[in-house]
Amino acid sequence: ENRGLSKPLKIVDNVFKMQQETFTENCPIPISSTASEEIPCHPLSLADTLAISGAAAVEAAKGPRIEIKMGRKDVLEADNRFLDYPIQSMGGRSTVATSLPSAGLDSFGLRNYFKRLGLSEAEFVALSGAHDLGRHVTLTGMPKDCLRNLTRTCLEDAPVLAPFIAVDPDTLSNQYFKTMLRWNDREIDYGEAAFIPTDVALVVDDGLKQYVIAFANDEQLFFRKFRSAYQKMVDSTATTRSRF
């Protein structure tokens, strides 16, 4: 469970409920005159709303425009947290045992996880570039009760959040990759970045580091690979042929 997603998901849920309540006979998605198919007129599913919201957030953060397929169906039950058959290769941090990627996976574990989702190495390295955005919880200013017993409410209501990448945390750019290379060369200052083990895995593995270097040198290449990765992630359960 990613507790940092709690508040953003509430926003997505509100958007979903609003379009359900205000839906009329007009399709909620504008259909291009060049589209080769029609989308049935019905309210968006929560899954479609989530996929659209993610793409819109990336574009609002000055990242690439991402067109996606539509027609996802909602389910009544979430996937199991743990896989029925863990993916094992070298053991330890390379083992994929959960439906969401563990922050402790090493480079082999990342390959195992994203291979099952159909992503190439370049694509999952690009997807990691989303860590250029946002902030993380800190213990600064936490009430004493929370410091004694760090509950979910304490984490969600943390008074001080620090950016993952200190340079412009509200804009998606290739700064994440530039900062990671500087971190690897021991050239960054305290507080300039907050990397997790899966970030570090990208720069200590030569096979993955080549993409870190490529994206650090070419932001548009990063955007293209990020767009491709996002589309593969969200379009696997969509039913339309065209993207909108």
XYZ file of N, CA and C in Angstrom:
732
model
N 0.839 -1.194 0.000
C 0.000 0.000 0.000
C 0.875 1.244 0.000
N 0.558 2.172 -0.895
C 1.263 3.442 -0.948
C 0.408 4.491 -0.250
N 0.761 4.822 0.988
C -0.075 5.733 1.767
C -0.028 7.150 1.231
N 0.995 7.469 0.452
C 1.081 8.793 -0.129
C 0.023 9.057 -1.185
N -0.633 7.989 -1.654
C -1.653 8.135 -2.686
C -3.032 8.425 -2.129
N -3.173 8.407 -0.837
C -4.495 8.542 -0.225
C -5.210 9.821 -0.648
N -4.546 10.964 -0.504
C -5.190 12.242 -0.838
C -5.410 12.407 -2.342
N -4.425 12.084 -3.203
C -4.685 12.186 -4.649
C -5.838 11.299 -5.097
N -5.962 10.109 -4.521
C -7.047 9.209 -4.911
C -8.402 9.754 -4.476
N -8.435 10.502 -3.392
C -9.688 11.136 -2.981
C -10.136 12.154 -4.026
N -9.170 12.878 -4.594
C -9.481 13.859 -5.643
C -10.035 13.151 -6.873
N -9.373 12.050 -7.281
C -9.831 11.284 -8.435
C -11.239 10.744 -8.185
N -11.485 10.264 -6.980
C -12.809 9.738 -6.642
C -13.865 10.835 -6.722
N -13.517 12.045 -6.292
C -14.464 13.166 -6.382
C -14.772 13.513 -7.836
N -13.742 13.494 -8.692
C -13.947 13.747 -10.122
C -14.866 12.682 -10.708
N -14.634 11.439 -10.338
C -15.458 10.332 -10.816
C -16.925 10.517 -10.408
N -17.140 10.873 -9.168
C -18.508 11.058 -8.683
C -19.183 12.253 -9.338
N -18.421 13.316 -9.576
C -18.991 14.504 -10.222
C -19.465 14.196 -11.634
N -18.634 13.465 -12.406
C -19.052 13.176 -13.779
C -20.179 12.152 -13.815
N -20.277 11.312 -12.797
C -21.406 10.392 -12.701
C -22.706 11.176 -12.453
N -22.605 12.188 -11.600
C -23.791 12.962 -11.232
C -24.233 13.920 -12.325
N -23.291 14.442 -13.094
C -23.619 15.447 -14.100
C -23.735 14.869 -15.501
N -23.601 13.557 -15.626
C -23.628 12.929 -16.943
C -24.973 13.150 -17.624
N -24.931 13.510 -18.920
C -26.150 13.662 -19.723
C -26.031 12.741 -20.932
N -26.802 13.009 -21.957
C -26.739 12.161 -23.145
C -25.479 12.424 -23.965
N -24.761 13.512 -23.651
C -23.525 13.803 -24.388
C -22.389 12.931 -23.877
N -21.593 12.419 -24.794
C -20.442 11.610 -24.381
C -19.466 12.484 -23.604
N -18.891 11.974 -22.532
C -17.918 12.754 -21.774
C -16.581 12.893 -22.470
N -16.375 12.121 -23.544
C -15.097 12.171 -24.261
C -15.340 12.718 -25.659
N -14.676 13.808 -26.055
C -14.842 14.321 -27.413
C -14.298 13.326 -28.425
N -15.084 12.999 -29.419
C -14.684 12.026 -30.427
C -14.102 12.751 -31.630
N -12.884 12.418 -31.987
C -12.238 13.041 -33.135
C -12.959 12.640 -34.415
N -13.032 13.564 -35.349
C -13.694 13.266 -36.621
C -12.913 12.230 -37.417
N -11.643 12.029 -37.051
C -10.824 11.050 -37.765
C -10.836 9.686 -37.087
N -11.531 9.588 -35.943
C -11.556 8.315 -35.218
C -12.280 7.262 -36.031
N -11.796 6.047 -35.983
C -12.374 4.967 -36.773
C -13.419 4.180 -35.997
N -13.776 4.647 -34.811
C -14.744 3.937 -33.992
C -15.503 4.917 -33.125
N -16.551 4.440 -32.517
C -17.342 5.259 -31.622
C -17.262 4.692 -30.214
N -17.256 5.577 -29.213
C -17.288 5.143 -27.824
C -18.725 5.237 -27.334
N -19.281 4.171 -26.774
C -20.664 4.221 -26.290
C -20.855 5.372 -25.311
N -22.033 5.999 -25.362
C -22.321 7.115 -24.464
C -22.720 6.583 -23.094
N -21.786 6.613 -22.173
C -22.085 6.239 -20.800
C -21.031 6.886 -19.914
N -21.295 7.043 -18.626
C -20.312 7.681 -17.741
C -18.999 6.908 -17.737
N -17.928 7.629 -17.498
C -16.626 6.981 -17.420
C -16.565 6.046 -16.221
N -15.863 4.934 -16.386
C -15.615 4.057 -15.247
C -14.595 4.726 -14.332
N -14.495 4.240 -13.101
C -13.473 4.771 -12.188
C -12.080 4.485 -12.742
N -11.916 3.333 -13.387
C -10.620 2.970 -13.972
C -10.233 3.945 -15.082
N -11.205 4.323 -15.941
C -10.928 5.311 -16.981
C -10.602 6.669 -16.374
N -11.355 7.051 -15.340
C -11.125 8.336 -14.675
C -9.721 8.396 -14.084
N -9.279 7.298 -13.490
C -7.940 7.230 -12.894
C -6.864 7.348 -13.972
N -7.056 6.642 -15.089
C -6.073 6.680 -16.174
C -5.988 8.079 -16.790
N -7.144 8.721 -16.989
C -7.180 10.073 -17.549
C -6.540 11.067 -16.580
N -6.849 10.919 -15.302
C -6.320 11.840 -14.290
C -4.798 11.791 -14.250
N -4.234 10.587 -14.339
C -2.785 10.455 -14.343
C -2.155 11.152 -15.538
N -2.744 10.948 -16.720
C -2.227 11.587 -17.927
C -2.359 13.105 -17.840
N -3.490 13.567 -17.306
C -3.713 15.008 -17.171
C -2.729 15.631 -16.185
N -2.436 14.903 -15.102
C -1.496 15.408 -14.103
C -0.096 15.555 -14.691
N 0.305 14.585 -15.506
C 1.627 14.648 -16.151
C 1.698 15.865 -17.065
N 0.649 16.080 -17.856
C 0.644 17.218 -18.772
C 0.610 18.539 -18.003
N -0.165 18.588 -16.905
C -0.235 19.810 -16.097
C 1.116 20.143 -15.462
N 1.926 19.112 -15.236
C 3.260 19.316 -14.668
C 4.305 19.577 -15.754
N 3.825 19.967 -16.946
C 4.685 20.318 -18.087
C 5.407 19.103 -18.667
N 4.832 17.932 -18.434
C 5.353 16.725 -19.053
C 4.681 16.497 -20.396
N 4.859 15.323 -20.993
C 4.304 15.065 -22.324
C 2.789 14.889 -22.304
N 2.137 15.228 -23.402
C 0.725 14.912 -23.575
C 0.617 13.423 -23.849
N -0.283 12.746 -23.146
C -0.405 11.291 -23.277
C -1.837 10.940 -23.661
N -2.010 10.408 -24.854
C -3.324 9.940 -25.296
C -3.466 8.478 -24.900
N -4.638 8.112 -24.406
C -4.850 6.745 -23.923
C -6.121 6.145 -24.499
N -6.190 4.835 -24.447
C -7.397 4.129 -24.850
C -8.430 4.212 -23.730
N -9.676 3.894 -24.052
C -10.758 4.005 -23.087
C -11.510 2.667 -23.002
N -12.570 2.659 -22.199
C -13.439 1.484 -22.123
C -13.045 0.468 -21.076
N -12.342 0.903 -20.026
C -11.987 -0.026 -18.947
C -13.227 -0.327 -18.105
N -13.291 -1.527 -17.586
C -14.387 -1.903 -16.705
C -13.889 -1.964 -15.265
N -14.690 -1.460 -14.359
C -14.332 -1.517 -12.950
C -14.549 -2.924 -12.400
N -13.809 -3.273 -11.386
C -13.952 -4.566 -10.714
C -14.404 -4.336 -9.284
N -14.904 -5.364 -8.662
C -15.437 -5.243 -7.307
C -14.393 -5.551 -6.241
N -13.322 -6.244 -6.633
C -12.292 -6.617 -5.672
C -10.915 -6.224 -6.183
N -10.072 -5.777 -5.276
C -8.697 -5.421 -5.640
C -7.865 -6.689 -5.857
N -6.768 -6.540 -6.573
C -5.835 -7.658 -6.711
C -5.282 -8.026 -5.338
N -4.912 -9.276 -5.200
C -4.270 -9.686 -3.953
C -2.966 -8.921 -3.771
N -2.675 -8.580 -2.545
C -1.439 -7.848 -2.269
C -0.216 -8.694 -2.602
N -0.304 -9.987 -2.306
C 0.820 -10.881 -2.561
C 0.521 -11.781 -3.751
N 1.515 -11.998 -4.601
C 1.359 -12.857 -5.763
C 1.208 -14.312 -5.340
N 0.363 -15.038 -6.057
C 0.214 -16.470 -5.766
C 1.516 -17.213 -6.026
N 2.236 -16.759 -7.043
C 3.495 -17.413 -7.394
C 4.588 -16.338 -7.527
N 5.318 -16.088 -6.451
C 6.387 -15.083 -6.497
C 7.380 -15.367 -7.615
N 7.901 -14.293 -8.198
C 8.885 -14.407 -9.269
C 10.270 -14.360 -8.634
N 10.982 -15.465 -8.725
C 12.284 -15.558 -8.081
C 13.369 -15.769 -9.121
N 14.487 -15.111 -8.923
C 15.635 -15.324 -9.815
C 16.884 -15.530 -8.969
N 17.390 -14.443 -8.366
C 18.603 -14.547 -7.572
C 18.299 -14.499 -6.080
N 17.007 -14.454 -5.740
C 16.635 -14.433 -4.332
C 16.778 -13.063 -3.703
N 16.387 -12.952 -2.443
C 16.544 -11.699 -1.718
C 15.773 -10.559 -2.355
N 16.453 -9.461 -2.632
C 15.826 -8.263 -3.169
C 15.444 -8.393 -4.637
N 15.792 -9.509 -5.268
C 15.413 -9.744 -6.660
C 14.053 -10.419 -6.770
N 13.526 -10.895 -5.663
C 12.262 -11.627 -5.674
C 11.072 -10.670 -5.702
N 10.159 -10.904 -6.637
C 8.934 -10.114 -6.741
C 7.817 -10.915 -6.088
N 7.326 -10.418 -4.957
C 6.318 -11.161 -4.200
C 5.000 -10.417 -4.067
N 4.949 -9.141 -4.479
C 3.751 -8.327 -4.294
C 3.246 -7.776 -5.622
N 1.946 -7.417 -5.646
C 1.345 -6.915 -6.881
C 1.818 -5.507 -7.205
N 2.190 -4.730 -6.179
C 2.830 -3.436 -6.384
C 4.324 -3.598 -6.146
N 5.156 -2.845 -6.865
C 6.608 -3.040 -6.722
C 7.108 -2.588 -5.363
N 7.927 -3.403 -4.742
C 8.531 -3.052 -3.464
C 9.619 -2.005 -3.675
N 9.711 -1.060 -2.737
C 10.746 -0.018 -2.821
C 12.136 -0.585 -2.615
N 12.225 -1.842 -2.153
C 13.519 -2.447 -1.885
C 14.052 -3.322 -2.998
N 13.355 -3.408 -4.133
C 13.818 -4.256 -5.228
C 15.164 -3.779 -5.766
N 16.032 -4.739 -6.117
C 17.270 -4.379 -6.791
C 17.030 -4.356 -8.296
N 18.073 -4.169 -9.083
C 17.898 -4.025 -10.530
C 17.317 -5.284 -11.170
N 17.681 -6.462 -10.656
C 17.126 -7.706 -11.206
C 15.657 -7.827 -10.828
N 15.310 -7.406 -9.618
C 13.922 -7.423 -9.194
C 13.068 -6.485 -10.027
N 13.607 -5.312 -10.368
C 12.883 -4.371 -11.225
C 12.645 -4.971 -12.602
N 13.647 -5.637 -13.131
C 13.470 -6.288 -14.435
C 12.388 -7.358 -14.355
N 12.415 -8.152 -13.288
C 11.403 -9.203 -13.122
C 10.007 -8.620 -13.022
N 9.871 -7.525 -12.256
C 8.545 -6.945 -12.036
C 7.973 -6.357 -13.324
N 8.748 -5.518 -13.986
C 8.198 -4.803 -15.135
C 8.143 -5.656 -16.397
N 8.908 -6.735 -16.443
C 8.807 -7.650 -17.579
C 7.422 -8.277 -17.632
N 6.856 -8.582 -16.466
C 5.514 -9.191 -16.434
C 4.449 -8.206 -16.884
N 4.777 -6.906 -16.909
C 3.840 -5.883 -17.361
C 4.096 -5.475 -18.813
N 5.100 -6.098 -19.430
C 5.374 -5.827 -20.838
C 6.207 -4.595 -21.107
N 6.884 -4.056 -20.088
C 7.694 -2.859 -20.271
C 9.149 -3.226 -20.552
N 9.766 -2.466 -21.440
C 11.183 -2.651 -21.715
C 11.993 -1.987 -20.603
N 13.299 -2.241 -20.597
C 14.152 -1.615 -19.593
C 14.119 -0.095 -19.726
N 14.197 0.406 -20.946
C 14.163 1.852 -21.155
C 12.855 2.448 -20.644
N 11.760 1.726 -20.830
C 10.452 2.243 -20.415
C 10.299 2.274 -18.905
N 10.766 1.240 -18.195
C 10.567 1.301 -16.747
C 11.559 2.259 -16.079
N 12.707 2.473 -16.711
C 13.601 3.510 -16.195
C 12.952 4.881 -16.395
N 12.344 5.094 -17.566
C 11.644 6.354 -17.825
C 10.488 6.547 -16.855
N 9.742 5.491 -16.578
C 8.605 5.584 -15.657
C 9.080 5.996 -14.266
N 10.265 5.556 -13.883
C 10.826 5.946 -12.592
C 11.084 7.446 -12.523
N 11.174 8.085 -13.687
C 11.379 9.522 -13.737
C 10.239 10.317 -13.130
N 9.110 9.665 -12.868
C 7.996 10.332 -12.179
C 8.398 10.722 -10.760
N 9.458 10.115 -10.239
C 9.953 10.479 -8.906
C 10.542 11.890 -8.899
N 10.616 12.502 -10.060
C 11.025 13.902 -10.149
C 9.969 14.814 -9.517
N 8.739 14.303 -9.429
C 7.614 15.091 -8.919
C 7.322 14.783 -7.457
N 6.749 15.759 -6.778
C 6.145 15.505 -5.477
C 7.062 15.604 -4.281
N 6.473 15.253 -3.141
C 7.145 15.391 -1.860
C 6.892 14.163 -0.996
N 7.720 13.976 0.013
C 7.581 12.837 0.903
C 7.416 13.318 2.347
N 6.875 12.438 3.172
C 6.639 12.742 4.579
C 7.968 12.847 5.329
N 8.039 13.798 6.251
C 9.182 13.881 7.161
C 8.655 13.880 8.597
N 9.536 13.667 9.546
C 9.146 13.685 10.960
C 9.222 15.094 11.558
N 9.679 16.045 10.756
C 9.802 17.431 11.239
C 8.427 17.980 11.629
N 8.335 18.486 12.846
C 7.085 19.089 13.305
C 6.012 18.109 13.710
N 6.313 16.821 13.709
C 5.331 15.810 14.101
C 4.979 15.969 15.586
N 3.698 15.840 15.943
C 3.332 15.857 17.363
C 4.001 14.709 18.107
N 4.216 14.898 19.399
C 4.895 13.863 20.184
C 4.139 12.541 20.160
N 2.809 12.614 20.150
C 2.020 11.381 20.117
C 2.317 10.578 18.850
N 2.511 11.288 17.733
C 2.814 10.607 16.481
C 4.225 10.025 16.494
N 5.140 10.715 17.122
C 6.508 10.204 17.195
C 6.574 8.941 18.048
N 5.666 8.846 19.037
C 5.610 7.643 19.866
C 4.909 6.500 19.134
N 3.897 6.842 18.333
C 3.105 5.830 17.629
C 2.752 6.375 16.251
N 3.555 6.038 15.258
C 3.418 6.603 13.915
C 2.279 5.908 13.174
N 1.076 6.459 13.262
C -0.101 5.858 12.650
C -0.277 6.342 11.214
N -1.220 5.741 10.513
C -1.525 6.159 9.143
C -1.991 7.617 9.118
N -2.817 8.004 10.084
C -3.292 9.385 10.151
C -2.129 10.352 10.331
N -1.154 9.982 11.158
C 0.029 10.823 11.355
C 0.766 11.044 10.041
N 0.919 9.985 9.268
C 1.636 10.084 7.997
C 0.874 10.943 6.992
N -0.450 10.759 6.928
C -1.257 11.499 5.960
C -1.361 12.973 6.315
N -1.273 13.301 7.609
C -1.413 14.692 8.060
C -0.083 15.298 8.481
N 1.018 14.738 7.989
C 2.340 15.242 8.367
C 2.450 16.728 8.057
N 2.908 17.534 9.015
C 2.948 18.989 8.814
C 4.028 19.466 7.855
N 5.088 18.677 7.678
C 6.191 19.097 6.805
C 6.485 18.005 5.776
N 6.411 18.381 4.513
C 6.753 17.479 3.420
C 7.999 18.019 2.720
N 8.876 17.125 2.324
C 10.104 17.527 1.634
C 10.094 16.955 0.218
N 10.596 17.704 -0.766
C 10.590 17.211 -2.153
C 11.554 16.040 -2.349
N 11.194 15.135 -3.255
C 12.110 14.055 -3.610
C 13.329 14.635 -4.331
N 13.077 15.551 -5.268
C 14.135 16.278 -5.966
C 13.898 17.752 -5.678
N 14.866 18.397 -5.060
C 14.653 19.758 -4.551
C 14.401 20.776 -5.659
N 14.947 20.541 -6.850
C 14.789 21.490 -7.953
C 13.409 21.335 -8.584
N 12.533 22.326 -8.389
C 11.217 22.399 -9.037
C 10.435 21.086 -8.945
N 9.980 20.696 -7.753
C 9.288 19.419 -7.572
C 7.881 19.350 -8.166
N 7.383 20.472 -8.721
C 6.048 20.481 -9.322
C 6.102 20.437 -10.846
N 7.285 20.265 -11.404
C 7.454 20.186 -12.855
C 8.148 18.881 -13.228
N 7.568 18.156 -14.186
C 8.208 16.924 -14.656
C 9.277 17.282 -15.681
N 10.496 16.875 -15.392
C 11.610 17.132 -16.298
C 12.600 15.984 -16.169
N 13.741 16.105 -16.801
C 14.773 15.073 -16.670
C 15.734 15.379 -15.533
N 15.341 16.277 -14.621
C 16.195 16.642 -13.497
C 16.479 15.449 -12.590
N 15.511 14.546 -12.477
C 15.682 13.323 -11.674
C 16.919 12.547 -12.119
N 17.075 12.394 -13.425
C 18.200 11.613 -13.946
C 19.515 12.369 -13.791
N 19.477 13.677 -14.001
C 20.687 14.484 -13.807
C 21.149 14.424 -12.348
N 20.178 14.531 -11.435
C 20.515 14.515 -10.012
C 21.037 13.149 -9.593
N 20.475 12.094 -10.162
C 20.921 10.748 -9.808
C 22.374 10.517 -10.221
N 22.733 11.010 -11.387
C 24.120 10.869 -11.834
C 25.058 11.673 -10.940
N 24.628 12.852 -10.523
C 25.446 13.658 -9.614
C 25.550 12.988 -8.244
N 24.452 12.344 -7.818
C 24.495 11.585 -6.555
C 25.513 10.459 -6.659
N 25.507 9.758 -7.780
C 26.420 8.637 -7.967
C 27.876 9.090 -7.965
N 28.102 10.349 -8.375
C 29.451 10.911 -8.367
C 29.750 11.651 -7.071
N 28.822 11.543 -6.097
C 28.971 12.187 -4.778
C 29.127 13.708 -4.903
N 28.286 14.299 -5.757
C 28.399 15.732 -6.014
C 27.185 16.527 -5.546
N 26.223 15.902 -4.874
C 25.039 16.651 -4.453
C 25.145 17.037 -2.980
N 24.379 18.060 -2.618
C 24.373 18.546 -1.245
C 23.267 17.869 -0.444
N 23.395 17.929 0.874
C 22.387 17.356 1.762
C 21.026 18.004 1.494
N 19.997 17.171 1.369
C 18.650 17.670 1.145
C 18.299 17.926 -0.306
N 19.256 17.717 -1.194
C 19.005 17.980 -2.614
C 18.176 16.880 -3.263
N 18.223 15.673 -2.705
C 17.461 14.558 -3.262
C 17.183 13.534 -2.164
N 16.083 12.816 -2.340
C 15.734 11.724 -1.420
C 15.411 10.499 -2.270
N 16.408 9.660 -2.480
C 16.246 8.479 -3.322
C 15.902 7.259 -2.475
N 15.111 6.358 -3.062
C 14.801 5.073 -2.437
C 15.631 3.998 -3.140
N 15.692 2.786 -2.587
C 16.557 1.755 -3.185
C 16.311 1.486 -4.668
N 15.059 1.550 -5.126
C 14.809 1.296 -6.547
C 15.370 2.414 -7.427
N 15.480 3.633 -6.897
C 16.145 4.708 -7.646
C 17.624 4.404 -7.790
N 18.243 4.064 -6.670
C 19.681 3.787 -6.666
C 20.018 2.613 -7.587
N 19.106 1.639 -7.651
C 19.350 0.459 -8.485
C 19.550 0.825 -9.953
N 18.945 1.911 -10.388
C 19.040 2.305 -11.795
C 20.418 2.813 -12.176
N 21.151 3.329 -11.199
C 22.426 3.964 -11.518
C 23.640 3.112 -11.121
N 23.414 2.054 -10.350
C 24.526 1.173 -9.988
C 24.572 -0.073 -10.880
N 23.562 -0.219 -11.737
C 23.518 -1.315 -12.707
C 23.869 -0.729 -14.077
N 24.963 -1.175 -14.679
C 25.423 -0.581 -15.938
C 24.389 -0.706 -17.055
N 23.642 -1.816 -17.056
C 22.647 -2.007 -18.096
C 21.521 -0.993 -18.026
N 21.163 -0.565 -16.811
C 20.101 0.428 -16.634
C 20.660 1.844 -16.628
N 21.894 1.989 -16.185
C 22.509 3.319 -16.108
C 22.602 3.973 -17.485
N 22.738 3.173 -18.524
C 22.832 3.748 -19.866
C 21.588 4.568 -20.197
N 20.426 4.144 -19.680
C 19.196 4.891 -19.943
C 19.117 6.133 -19.051
N 19.630 6.031 -17.834
C 19.699 7.205 -16.961
C 20.520 8.297 -17.644
N 21.651 7.909 -18.210
C 22.524 8.869 -18.902
C 21.821 9.443 -20.133
N 21.170 8.560 -20.898
C 20.483 9.009 -22.117
C 19.381 10.009 -21.801
N 18.593 9.731 -20.760
C 17.495 10.628 -20.409
C 18.001 11.931 -19.788
N 19.111 11.851 -19.062
C 19.707 13.068 -18.497
C 20.181 14.003 -19.600
N 20.578 13.429 -20.733
C 21.096 14.231 -21.849
C 20.018 14.664 -22.837
N 18.844 14.014 -22.787
C 17.808 14.284 -23.800
C 16.426 14.187 -23.158
N 15.877 15.332 -22.772
C 14.571 15.341 -22.094
C 13.445 14.847 -22.993
N 13.500 15.162 -24.285
C 12.440 14.721 -25.192
C 12.447 13.208 -25.361
N 13.628 12.596 -25.347
C 13.710 11.130 -25.384
C 13.056 10.557 -24.135
N 13.335 11.146 -22.975
C 12.687 10.731 -21.723
C 11.174 10.823 -21.837
N 10.667 11.940 -22.364
C 9.224 12.117 -22.497
C 8.614 11.059 -23.418
N 9.282 10.745 -24.508
C 8.748 9.746 -25.439
C 8.659 8.373 -24.784
N 9.705 7.996 -24.071
C 9.702 6.697 -23.405
C 8.716 6.680 -22.247
N 8.574 7.800 -21.547
C 7.612 7.880 -20.449
C 6.198 7.709 -20.995
N 5.906 8.381 -22.096
C 4.581 8.267 -22.716
C 4.290 6.808 -23.100
N 5.245 6.162 -23.720
C 5.076 4.768 -24.124
C 4.837 3.868 -22.920
N 5.598 4.085 -21.849
C 5.462 3.272 -20.646
C 4.097 3.477 -20.005
N 3.652 4.717 -19.914
C 2.353 5.005 -19.298
C 1.226 4.357 -20.109
N 1.302 4.478 -21.415
C 0.268 3.886 -22.256
C 0.203 2.367 -22.080
N 1.355 1.733 -22.022
C 1.357 0.282 -21.812
C 0.765 -0.081 -20.450
N 1.062 0.726 -19.441
C 0.578 0.441 -18.092
C -0.933 0.529 -18.002
N -1.515 1.573 -18.614
C -2.950 1.812 -18.415
C -3.835 1.244 -19.527
N -3.260 0.947 -20.684
C -4.078 0.500 -21.814
C -4.283 -1.005 -21.862
N -3.653 -1.738 -20.966
C -3.736 -3.203 -21.040
C -5.151 -3.715 -20.788
N -5.981 -2.945 -20.080
C -7.362 -3.380 -19.800
C -8.383 -2.510 -20.531
N -7.931 -1.620 -21.423
C -8.851 -0.788 -22.193
C -9.426 -1.594 -23.366
N -10.546 -1.126 -23.909
C -11.217 -1.903 -24.964
C -11.315 -1.180 -26.306
N -11.024 0.128 -26.347
C -11.086 0.828 -27.637
C -9.793 0.611 -28.408
N -9.883 0.734 -29.726
C -8.678 0.594 -30.568
C -7.917 1.910 -30.640
N -8.654 3.009 -30.659
C -8.040 4.330 -30.805
C -7.685 4.909 -29.443
N -6.769 5.868 -29.447
C -6.425 6.618 -28.250
C -6.999 8.024 -28.365
N -7.363 8.594 -27.216
C -8.022 9.895 -27.203
C -7.339 10.826 -26.226
